[in-house]
Amino acid sequence: RRKLFVGNWKMHGSLVANGSLLRDLKAAAWEAQGDLAVCVPACYLAQCSEILIRSGIALGAQDVSSHTTGAYTGEVSARMLQDFGCKYVIVGHSERREYHGETDEEIAHKAQRAMAAGLTPIVCVGETLAEREAGRTREVINMQMDAFLSVLEPEETNDLIVAYEPIWAIGTGMTATPEMAQEVHAMLREKLVEKSAEAGELVHILYGGSMRPKNARELLQMPDIDGGLIGGASLIAADFLAIAKSV
Ligand code: 13P
C-alpha cells in the first residue's frame, strides 16, 4: 500500500489562506513519498477543486449527509460532494460524534451513501482516555468497526479507508507511541480480514492525533500504519509536506 496523507482542515481557512496554502502544497507536492489529499470545509470545495485541478492532490470533504436528497436543511449530500470532484469524505470523526451526537448507526449510513456516490469514506474510530485507562480500547473499537462493517458487503469493504484517531491524542500534542498505534492498527486489519481477505490487503489504515514532522517517521515505519489523517500540521504547507516525506 502506497502511503496516503490526508489533511483535515477542520473549521479553518479563508479564501485567501486556502489559496496560499494550496499553492505552496502544489509547488512541492512532487516531494511527497505518497499520495496527498486535503479535506476542506464544504463551502470551499468549489475554490479548492479549481485550484487542485491536475495537481495530483486529491480533494475531500469532512462530513456527508446520511440521506441521499430531500428536505434536510443544512446538509450536503454525497452526490454534491462528487459533483465538486471530491474523492474522499471523512465520516464519523470524533468531533462529530462528540459535538453533533453522531451515532455508529448514522455513521454507517454515511459511509454507505458516500460509497454509493463513488466516494471513498475515511471512517474514523478511536477511544477516549477514560476508555483506554479502563482497558476498554479493544472493545470500543470493535463496536465502532462492527457498526459499519455489518452494513457493507464484503466486496464494498475494499473501497474504504479506516482512520485510527485516539481521542486523547487529537489536538493535544500527545501522540500514541508507534507501538500503541500499531497494536490497534493490527487489530483493525484483523477485523477487515475477517470481512474480506482482499480488504485486509487493500484498505489503508491511517493514524491521526498530533502527527507532526518530529514524530511521523517512527509511526510510519509500523507495518500497519499506511499514512496519516493530519489536523493542525496540515494547515502549514511545510509541516504537511515534511510529514509526507518522512517515509
Ligand atoms: P491533530 O493532528 O490536530 O491532532 O488532529 C487530528 C485529527 O483529528 C485529524 O482528523
PDB file of C-alpha atoms and ligand atoms in Angstrom:
ATOM      1  CA  ARG A   1       0.000   0.000   0.000  1.00  0.00           C
ATOM      2  CA  ARG A   2       1.326   3.379  -1.029  1.00  0.00           C
ATOM      3  CA  LYS A   3       1.274   5.794   1.901  1.00  0.00           C
ATOM      4  CA  LEU A   4      -1.554   8.325   1.997  1.00  0.00           C
ATOM      5  CA  PHE A   5      -1.533  11.677   3.784  1.00  0.00           C
ATOM      6  CA  VAL A   6      -4.851  13.399   4.309  1.00  0.00           C
ATOM      7  CA  GLY A   7      -5.087  16.901   5.736  1.00  0.00           C
ATOM      8  CA  ASN A   8      -8.213  17.549   7.786  1.00  0.00           C
ATOM      9  CA  TRP A   9      -8.520  21.309   7.862  1.00  0.00           C
ATOM     10  CA  LYS A  10     -11.475  21.176  10.276  1.00  0.00           C
ATOM     11  CA  MET A  11     -13.128  24.612  10.614  1.00  0.00           C
ATOM     12  CA  HIS A  12     -10.097  26.593   9.472  1.00  0.00           C
ATOM     13  CA  GLY A  13      -9.393  28.599   6.351  1.00  0.00           C
ATOM     14  CA  SER A  14     -10.471  31.535   4.245  1.00  0.00           C
ATOM     15  CA  LEU A  15     -10.403  32.234   0.519  1.00  0.00           C
ATOM     16  CA  VAL A  16      -7.043  33.947   0.897  1.00  0.00           C
ATOM     17  CA  ALA A  17      -5.466  31.441   3.296  1.00  0.00           C
ATOM     18  CA  ASN A  18      -6.660  28.403   1.279  1.00  0.00           C
ATOM     19  CA  GLY A  19      -5.261  29.846  -1.929  1.00  0.00           C
ATOM     20  CA  SER A  20      -1.831  30.382  -0.470  1.00  0.00           C
ATOM     21  CA  LEU A  21      -1.714  27.017   1.385  1.00  0.00           C
ATOM     22  CA  LEU A  22      -2.740  25.050  -1.719  1.00  0.00           C
ATOM     23  CA  ARG A  23      -0.357  26.928  -3.981  1.00  0.00           C
ATOM     24  CA  ASP A  24       2.519  26.124  -1.602  1.00  0.00           C
ATOM     25  CA  LEU A  25       1.463  22.469  -1.459  1.00  0.00           C
ATOM     26  CA  LYS A  26       1.129  22.191  -5.227  1.00  0.00           C
ATOM     27  CA  ALA A  27       4.583  23.639  -5.790  1.00  0.00           C
ATOM     28  CA  ALA A  28       6.236  20.963  -3.651  1.00  0.00           C
ATOM     29  CA  ALA A  29       3.792  18.029  -3.880  1.00  0.00           C
ATOM     30  CA  TRP A  30       6.219  16.035  -6.017  1.00  0.00           C
ATOM     31  CA  GLU A  31       8.470  15.713  -2.955  1.00  0.00           C
ATOM     32  CA  ALA A  32       5.867  13.671  -1.050  1.00  0.00           C
ATOM     33  CA  GLN A  33       6.605   9.972  -0.573  1.00  0.00           C
ATOM     34  CA  GLY A  34       2.970   9.029  -1.015  1.00  0.00           C
ATOM     35  CA  ASP A  35      -0.393  10.403  -2.077  1.00  0.00           C
ATOM     36  CA  LEU A  36      -1.774  13.679  -0.737  1.00  0.00           C
ATOM     37  CA  ALA A  37      -5.328  14.819  -0.095  1.00  0.00           C
ATOM     38  CA  VAL A  38      -6.998  17.717   1.706  1.00  0.00           C
ATOM     39  CA  CYS A  39     -10.430  17.586   3.348  1.00  0.00           C
ATOM     40  CA  VAL A  40     -11.734  21.146   3.352  1.00  0.00           C
ATOM     41  CA  PRO A  41     -14.844  22.901   4.729  1.00  0.00           C
ATOM     42  CA  ALA A  42     -17.788  22.307   2.353  1.00  0.00           C
ATOM     43  CA  CYS A  43     -18.139  25.962   1.402  1.00  0.00           C
ATOM     44  CA  TYR A  44     -14.594  25.978  -0.008  1.00  0.00           C
ATOM     45  CA  LEU A  45     -14.932  22.865  -2.178  1.00  0.00           C
ATOM     46  CA  ALA A  46     -15.503  24.887  -5.342  1.00  0.00           C
ATOM     47  CA  GLN A  47     -12.466  27.086  -4.740  1.00  0.00           C
ATOM     48  CA  CYS A  48     -10.202  24.195  -3.779  1.00  0.00           C
ATOM     49  CA  SER A  49     -11.311  21.875  -6.591  1.00  0.00           C
ATOM     50  CA  GLU A  50     -10.430  24.570  -9.103  1.00  0.00           C
ATOM     51  CA  ILE A  51      -7.004  25.216  -7.601  1.00  0.00           C
ATOM     52  CA  LEU A  52      -6.252  21.476  -7.373  1.00  0.00           C
ATOM     53  CA  ILE A  53      -7.079  20.574 -10.985  1.00  0.00           C
ATOM     54  CA  ARG A  54      -4.218  18.487 -12.408  1.00  0.00           C
ATOM     55  CA  SER A  55      -2.209  18.939  -9.199  1.00  0.00           C
ATOM     56  CA  GLY A  56      -2.207  15.284  -8.178  1.00  0.00           C
ATOM     57  CA  ILE A  57      -3.536  16.385  -4.756  1.00  0.00           C
ATOM     58  CA  ALA A  58      -6.954  14.859  -4.116  1.00  0.00           C
ATOM     59  CA  LEU A  59      -9.907  16.713  -2.641  1.00  0.00           C
ATOM     60  CA  GLY A  60     -12.155  15.552   0.162  1.00  0.00           C
ATOM     61  CA  ALA A  61     -14.913  16.764   2.474  1.00  0.00           C
ATOM     62  CA  GLN A  62     -15.202  16.477   6.249  1.00  0.00           C
ATOM     63  CA  ASP A  63     -18.740  15.135   6.539  1.00  0.00           C
ATOM     64  CA  VAL A  64     -21.649  13.959   4.400  1.00  0.00           C
ATOM     65  CA  SER A  65     -25.379  13.560   4.910  1.00  0.00           C
ATOM     66  CA  SER A  66     -26.764  10.120   5.723  1.00  0.00           C
ATOM     67  CA  HIS A  67     -29.629  10.908   3.309  1.00  0.00           C
ATOM     68  CA  THR A  68     -29.492  10.936  -0.484  1.00  0.00           C
ATOM     69  CA  THR A  69     -31.583  14.056  -1.175  1.00  0.00           C
ATOM     70  CA  GLY A  70     -34.606  15.919   0.179  1.00  0.00           C
ATOM     71  CA  ALA A  71     -35.756  18.301   2.883  1.00  0.00           C
ATOM     72  CA  TYR A  72     -32.654  18.213   5.108  1.00  0.00           C
ATOM     73  CA  THR A  73     -31.757  21.836   5.730  1.00  0.00           C
ATOM     74  CA  GLY A  74     -28.044  22.450   6.073  1.00  0.00           C
ATOM     75  CA  GLU A  75     -26.988  19.006   4.855  1.00  0.00           C
ATOM     76  CA  VAL A  76     -24.660  18.233   1.960  1.00  0.00           C
ATOM     77  CA  SER A  77     -25.187  15.001   0.024  1.00  0.00           C
ATOM     78  CA  ALA A  78     -22.571  12.576  -1.261  1.00  0.00           C
ATOM     79  CA  ARG A  79     -23.697  13.285  -4.805  1.00  0.00           C
ATOM     80  CA  MET A  80     -22.999  17.017  -4.270  1.00  0.00           C
ATOM     81  CA  LEU A  81     -19.503  16.264  -2.988  1.00  0.00           C
ATOM     82  CA  GLN A  82     -18.898  14.073  -6.005  1.00  0.00           C
ATOM     83  CA  ASP A  83     -20.123  16.916  -8.229  1.00  0.00           C
ATOM     84  CA  PHE A  84     -17.254  19.077  -6.934  1.00  0.00           C
ATOM     85  CA  GLY A  85     -14.624  16.445  -7.632  1.00  0.00           C
ATOM     86  CA  CYS A  86     -14.277  15.012  -4.142  1.00  0.00           C
ATOM     87  CA  LYS A  87     -12.564  11.667  -3.923  1.00  0.00           C
ATOM     88  CA  TYR A  88     -12.754  11.271  -0.150  1.00  0.00           C
ATOM     89  CA  VAL A  89     -15.054  12.159   2.706  1.00  0.00           C
ATOM     90  CA  ILE A  90     -14.292  11.854   6.407  1.00  0.00           C
ATOM     91  CA  VAL A  91     -17.064  10.032   8.235  1.00  0.00           C
ATOM     92  CA  GLY A  92     -17.572   9.677  11.966  1.00  0.00           C
ATOM     93  CA  HIS A  93     -14.788  11.971  13.132  1.00  0.00           C
ATOM     94  CA  SER A  94     -14.742  12.010  16.939  1.00  0.00           C
ATOM     95  CA  GLU A  95     -15.568  15.737  16.888  1.00  0.00           C
ATOM     96  CA  ARG A  96     -18.797  14.913  15.021  1.00  0.00           C
ATOM     97  CA  ARG A  97     -19.553  12.016  17.318  1.00  0.00           C
ATOM     98  CA  GLU A  98     -18.996  14.223  20.379  1.00  0.00           C
ATOM     99  CA  TYR A  99     -20.398  17.634  19.402  1.00  0.00           C
ATOM    100  CA  HIS A 100     -23.069  16.566  16.921  1.00  0.00           C
ATOM    101  CA  GLY A 101     -24.258  13.371  18.556  1.00  0.00           C
ATOM    102  CA  GLU A 102     -23.455  11.141  15.602  1.00  0.00           C
ATOM    103  CA  THR A 103     -24.170   7.515  16.345  1.00  0.00           C
ATOM    104  CA  ASP A 104     -22.456   4.414  14.973  1.00  0.00           C
ATOM    105  CA  GLU A 105     -25.625   3.679  13.007  1.00  0.00           C
ATOM    106  CA  GLU A 106     -25.712   7.112  11.365  1.00  0.00           C
ATOM    107  CA  ILE A 107     -22.009   6.849  10.561  1.00  0.00           C
ATOM    108  CA  ALA A 108     -22.589   3.504   8.853  1.00  0.00           C
ATOM    109  CA  HIS A 109     -25.307   5.118   6.704  1.00  0.00           C
ATOM    110  CA  LYS A 110     -22.992   7.992   5.816  1.00  0.00           C
ATOM    111  CA  ALA A 111     -20.293   5.545   4.717  1.00  0.00           C
ATOM    112  CA  GLN A 112     -22.859   3.737   2.558  1.00  0.00           C
ATOM    113  CA  ARG A 113     -24.077   6.976   0.960  1.00  0.00           C
ATOM    114  CA  ALA A 114     -20.521   8.022   0.217  1.00  0.00           C
ATOM    115  CA  MET A 115     -19.718   4.722  -1.468  1.00  0.00           C
ATOM    116  CA  ALA A 116     -22.925   4.743  -3.469  1.00  0.00           C
ATOM    117  CA  ALA A 117     -21.825   8.109  -4.933  1.00  0.00           C
ATOM    118  CA  GLY A 118     -18.371   6.764  -5.801  1.00  0.00           C
ATOM    119  CA  LEU A 119     -16.542   8.444  -2.898  1.00  0.00           C
ATOM    120  CA  THR A 120     -14.117   6.719  -0.562  1.00  0.00           C
ATOM    121  CA  PRO A 121     -15.214   7.226   3.046  1.00  0.00           C
ATOM    122  CA  ILE A 122     -12.476   7.716   5.633  1.00  0.00           C
ATOM    123  CA  VAL A 123     -14.179   6.172   8.645  1.00  0.00           C
ATOM    124  CA  CYS A 124     -12.743   7.318  11.973  1.00  0.00           C
ATOM    125  CA  VAL A 125     -12.581   5.203  15.101  1.00  0.00           C
ATOM    126  CA  GLY A 126     -10.842   5.772  18.419  1.00  0.00           C
ATOM    127  CA  GLU A 127     -11.150   5.556  22.171  1.00  0.00           C
ATOM    128  CA  THR A 128     -11.246   8.259  24.855  1.00  0.00           C
ATOM    129  CA  LEU A 129      -8.587   8.478  27.553  1.00  0.00           C
ATOM    130  CA  ALA A 130     -11.038   7.097  30.147  1.00  0.00           C
ATOM    131  CA  GLU A 131     -11.784   4.120  27.897  1.00  0.00           C
ATOM    132  CA  ARG A 132      -8.080   3.423  27.356  1.00  0.00           C
ATOM    133  CA  GLU A 133      -7.327   3.674  31.064  1.00  0.00           C
ATOM    134  CA  ALA A 134     -10.188   1.306  31.837  1.00  0.00           C
ATOM    135  CA  GLY A 135      -8.651  -1.232  29.412  1.00  0.00           C
ATOM    136  CA  ARG A 136     -11.608  -0.901  27.055  1.00  0.00           C
ATOM    137  CA  THR A 137      -9.785   0.197  23.877  1.00  0.00           C
ATOM    138  CA  ARG A 138     -10.275  -3.094  22.023  1.00  0.00           C
ATOM    139  CA  GLU A 139     -13.941  -3.357  22.993  1.00  0.00           C
ATOM    140  CA  VAL A 140     -14.760   0.243  21.961  1.00  0.00           C
ATOM    141  CA  ILE A 141     -13.002  -0.030  18.623  1.00  0.00           C
ATOM    142  CA  ASN A 142     -14.572  -3.413  17.908  1.00  0.00           C
ATOM    143  CA  MET A 143     -18.016  -1.882  18.421  1.00  0.00           C
ATOM    144  CA  GLN A 144     -17.254   1.103  16.180  1.00  0.00           C
ATOM    145  CA  MET A 145     -15.896  -1.147  13.419  1.00  0.00           C
ATOM    146  CA  ASP A 146     -18.719  -3.708  13.626  1.00  0.00           C
ATOM    147  CA  ALA A 147     -21.304  -0.952  13.258  1.00  0.00           C
ATOM    148  CA  PHE A 148     -20.272  -0.051   9.737  1.00  0.00           C
ATOM    149  CA  LEU A 149     -18.718  -3.331   8.595  1.00  0.00           C
ATOM    150  CA  SER A 150     -22.004  -5.081   9.321  1.00  0.00           C
ATOM    151  CA  VAL A 151     -23.918  -2.978   6.774  1.00  0.00           C
ATOM    152  CA  LEU A 152     -21.333  -3.385   3.982  1.00  0.00           C
ATOM    153  CA  GLU A 153     -20.983  -6.270   1.562  1.00  0.00           C
ATOM    154  CA  PRO A 154     -17.539  -7.927   1.719  1.00  0.00           C
ATOM    155  CA  GLU A 155     -16.553  -6.523  -1.706  1.00  0.00           C
ATOM    156  CA  GLU A 156     -17.613  -2.981  -0.706  1.00  0.00           C
ATOM    157  CA  THR A 157     -15.147  -3.169   2.160  1.00  0.00           C
ATOM    158  CA  ASN A 158     -12.248  -2.823  -0.284  1.00  0.00           C
ATOM    159  CA  ASP A 159     -13.237   0.762  -1.063  1.00  0.00           C
ATOM    160  CA  LEU A 160     -12.906   2.427   2.278  1.00  0.00           C
ATOM    161  CA  ILE A 161     -10.209   3.883   4.462  1.00  0.00           C
ATOM    162  CA  VAL A 162     -10.097   3.492   8.219  1.00  0.00           C
ATOM    163  CA  ALA A 163      -8.530   6.153  10.433  1.00  0.00           C
ATOM    164  CA  TYR A 164      -7.481   5.336  13.979  1.00  0.00           C
ATOM    165  CA  GLU A 165      -7.643   8.532  15.977  1.00  0.00           C
ATOM    166  CA  PRO A 166      -7.231   8.059  19.726  1.00  0.00           C
ATOM    167  CA  ILE A 167      -9.348  10.932  21.032  1.00  0.00           C
ATOM    168  CA  TRP A 168      -6.850  11.806  23.752  1.00  0.00           C
ATOM    169  CA  ALA A 169      -4.201  12.426  21.073  1.00  0.00           C
ATOM    170  CA  ILE A 170      -6.232  14.823  18.910  1.00  0.00           C
ATOM    171  CA  GLY A 171      -5.013  18.399  19.102  1.00  0.00           C
ATOM    172  CA  THR A 172      -3.314  17.733  22.429  1.00  0.00           C
ATOM    173  CA  GLY A 173       0.283  17.243  21.333  1.00  0.00           C
ATOM    174  CA  MET A 174       0.098  13.786  22.961  1.00  0.00           C
ATOM    175  CA  THR A 175       0.764  11.188  20.278  1.00  0.00           C
ATOM    176  CA  ALA A 176       0.215   7.474  20.668  1.00  0.00           C
ATOM    177  CA  THR A 177       3.561   5.696  20.718  1.00  0.00           C
ATOM    178  CA  PRO A 178       4.249   3.808  17.485  1.00  0.00           C
ATOM    179  CA  GLU A 179       3.774   0.527  19.386  1.00  0.00           C
ATOM    180  CA  MET A 180       0.431   1.626  20.863  1.00  0.00           C
ATOM    181  CA  ALA A 181      -0.823   2.718  17.457  1.00  0.00           C
ATOM    182  CA  GLN A 182       0.479  -0.417  15.717  1.00  0.00           C
ATOM    183  CA  GLU A 183      -1.319  -2.642  18.218  1.00  0.00           C
ATOM    184  CA  VAL A 184      -4.654  -1.036  17.353  1.00  0.00           C
ATOM    185  CA  HIS A 185      -3.912  -0.889  13.613  1.00  0.00           C
ATOM    186  CA  ALA A 186      -3.125  -4.621  13.609  1.00  0.00           C
ATOM    187  CA  MET A 187      -6.430  -5.281  15.306  1.00  0.00           C
ATOM    188  CA  LEU A 188      -8.256  -3.123  12.755  1.00  0.00           C
ATOM    189  CA  ARG A 189      -6.542  -5.051   9.974  1.00  0.00           C
ATOM    190  CA  GLU A 190      -7.718  -8.347  11.528  1.00  0.00           C
ATOM    191  CA  LYS A 191     -11.294  -7.040  11.568  1.00  0.00           C
ATOM    192  CA  LEU A 192     -11.040  -6.163   7.886  1.00  0.00           C
ATOM    193  CA  VAL A 193      -9.586  -9.580   7.028  1.00  0.00           C
ATOM    194  CA  GLU A 194     -12.481 -11.281   8.825  1.00  0.00           C
ATOM    195  CA  LYS A 195     -14.812  -9.442   6.464  1.00  0.00           C
ATOM    196  CA  SER A 196     -12.746  -9.904   3.314  1.00  0.00           C
ATOM    197  CA  ALA A 197      -9.173 -11.094   2.827  1.00  0.00           C
ATOM    198  CA  GLU A 198      -8.850  -8.670  -0.060  1.00  0.00           C
ATOM    199  CA  ALA A 199      -9.902  -5.715   2.099  1.00  0.00           C
ATOM    200  CA  GLY A 200      -7.204  -6.699   4.572  1.00  0.00           C
ATOM    201  CA  GLU A 201      -4.659  -6.233   1.797  1.00  0.00           C
ATOM    202  CA  LEU A 202      -6.107  -3.166   0.105  1.00  0.00           C
ATOM    203  CA  VAL A 203      -7.556  -0.923   2.797  1.00  0.00           C
ATOM    204  CA  HIS A 204      -5.407   1.918   4.095  1.00  0.00           C
ATOM    205  CA  ILE A 205      -5.419   2.373   7.852  1.00  0.00           C
ATOM    206  CA  LEU A 206      -4.351   5.927   8.724  1.00  0.00           C
ATOM    207  CA  TYR A 207      -3.168   7.197  12.090  1.00  0.00           C
ATOM    208  CA  GLY A 208      -4.460  10.543  13.365  1.00  0.00           C
ATOM    209  CA  GLY A 209      -3.749  12.507  16.523  1.00  0.00           C
ATOM    210  CA  SER A 210      -0.976  15.097  16.888  1.00  0.00           C
ATOM    211  CA  MET A 211       1.001  13.717  13.942  1.00  0.00           C
ATOM    212  CA  ARG A 212       3.878  16.137  13.389  1.00  0.00           C
ATOM    213  CA  PRO A 213       7.106  16.210  11.374  1.00  0.00           C
ATOM    214  CA  LYS A 214       9.004  15.180  14.504  1.00  0.00           C
ATOM    215  CA  ASN A 215       7.014  12.001  15.236  1.00  0.00           C
ATOM    216  CA  ALA A 216       5.809  10.931  11.777  1.00  0.00           C
ATOM    217  CA  ARG A 217       8.759   8.788  10.739  1.00  0.00           C
ATOM    218  CA  GLU A 218       8.565   6.314  13.612  1.00  0.00           C
ATOM    219  CA  LEU A 219       4.794   5.974  13.262  1.00  0.00           C
ATOM    220  CA  LEU A 220       5.035   5.427   9.509  1.00  0.00           C
ATOM    221  CA  GLN A 221       7.604   2.670   9.996  1.00  0.00           C
ATOM    222  CA  MET A 222       4.984   0.462  11.608  1.00  0.00           C
ATOM    223  CA  PRO A 223       3.718  -2.288   9.284  1.00  0.00           C
ATOM    224  CA  ASP A 224       0.009  -1.444   9.570  1.00  0.00           C
ATOM    225  CA  ILE A 225       0.236   2.366   9.552  1.00  0.00           C
ATOM    226  CA  ASP A 226      -0.449   3.358   5.966  1.00  0.00           C
ATOM    227  CA  GLY A 227      -0.337   7.125   6.363  1.00  0.00           C
ATOM    228  CA  GLY A 228      -1.842   9.917   8.385  1.00  0.00           C
ATOM    229  CA  LEU A 229      -5.004  11.913   8.956  1.00  0.00           C
ATOM    230  CA  ILE A 230      -3.471  15.183   9.958  1.00  0.00           C
ATOM    231  CA  GLY A 231      -5.197  18.133  11.602  1.00  0.00           C
ATOM    232  CA  GLY A 232      -3.154  21.079  12.872  1.00  0.00           C
ATOM    233  CA  ALA A 233       0.031  20.277  10.971  1.00  0.00           C
ATOM    234  CA  SER A 234      -1.852  20.116   7.642  1.00  0.00           C
ATOM    235  CA  LEU A 235      -2.532  23.860   7.850  1.00  0.00           C
ATOM    236  CA  ILE A 236       1.163  24.619   7.405  1.00  0.00           C
ATOM    237  CA  ALA A 237       2.366  23.524   3.966  1.00  0.00           C
ATOM    238  CA  ALA A 238       5.948  22.896   5.125  1.00  0.00           C
ATOM    239  CA  ASP A 239       4.809  20.694   8.034  1.00  0.00           C
ATOM    240  CA  PHE A 240       2.294  18.700   5.988  1.00  0.00           C
ATOM    241  CA  LEU A 241       4.936  18.056   3.338  1.00  0.00           C
ATOM    242  CA  ALA A 242       7.591  17.234   5.924  1.00  0.00           C
ATOM    243  CA  ILE A 243       5.282  14.542   7.314  1.00  0.00           C
ATOM    244  CA  ALA A 244       4.655  13.206   3.809  1.00  0.00           C
ATOM    245  CA  LYS A 245       8.392  12.986   3.246  1.00  0.00           C
ATOM    246  CA  SER A 246       9.012  11.046   6.482  1.00  0.00           C
ATOM    247  CA  VAL A 247       8.642   7.638   4.874  1.00  0.00           C
TER     248      VAL A 247
HETATM  249  P1  13P B   1      -4.450  16.979  15.076  1.00  0.00           P
HETATM  250  O1  13P B   1      -3.454  16.492  14.044  1.00  0.00           O
HETATM  251  O2  13P B   1      -4.595  18.459  15.107  1.00  0.00           O
HETATM  252  O3  13P B   1      -4.210  16.336  16.404  1.00  0.00           O
HETATM  253  O4  13P B   1      -5.884  16.432  14.586  1.00  0.00           O
HETATM  254  C1  13P B   1      -6.020  15.104  14.271  1.00  0.00           C
HETATM  255  C2  13P B   1      -7.361  14.899  13.654  1.00  0.00           C
HETATM  256  O5  13P B   1      -8.378  14.963  14.324  1.00  0.00           O
HETATM  257  C3  13P B   1      -7.420  14.674  12.206  1.00  0.00           C
HETATM  258  O6  13P B   1      -8.694  14.311  11.813  1.00  0.00           O
END
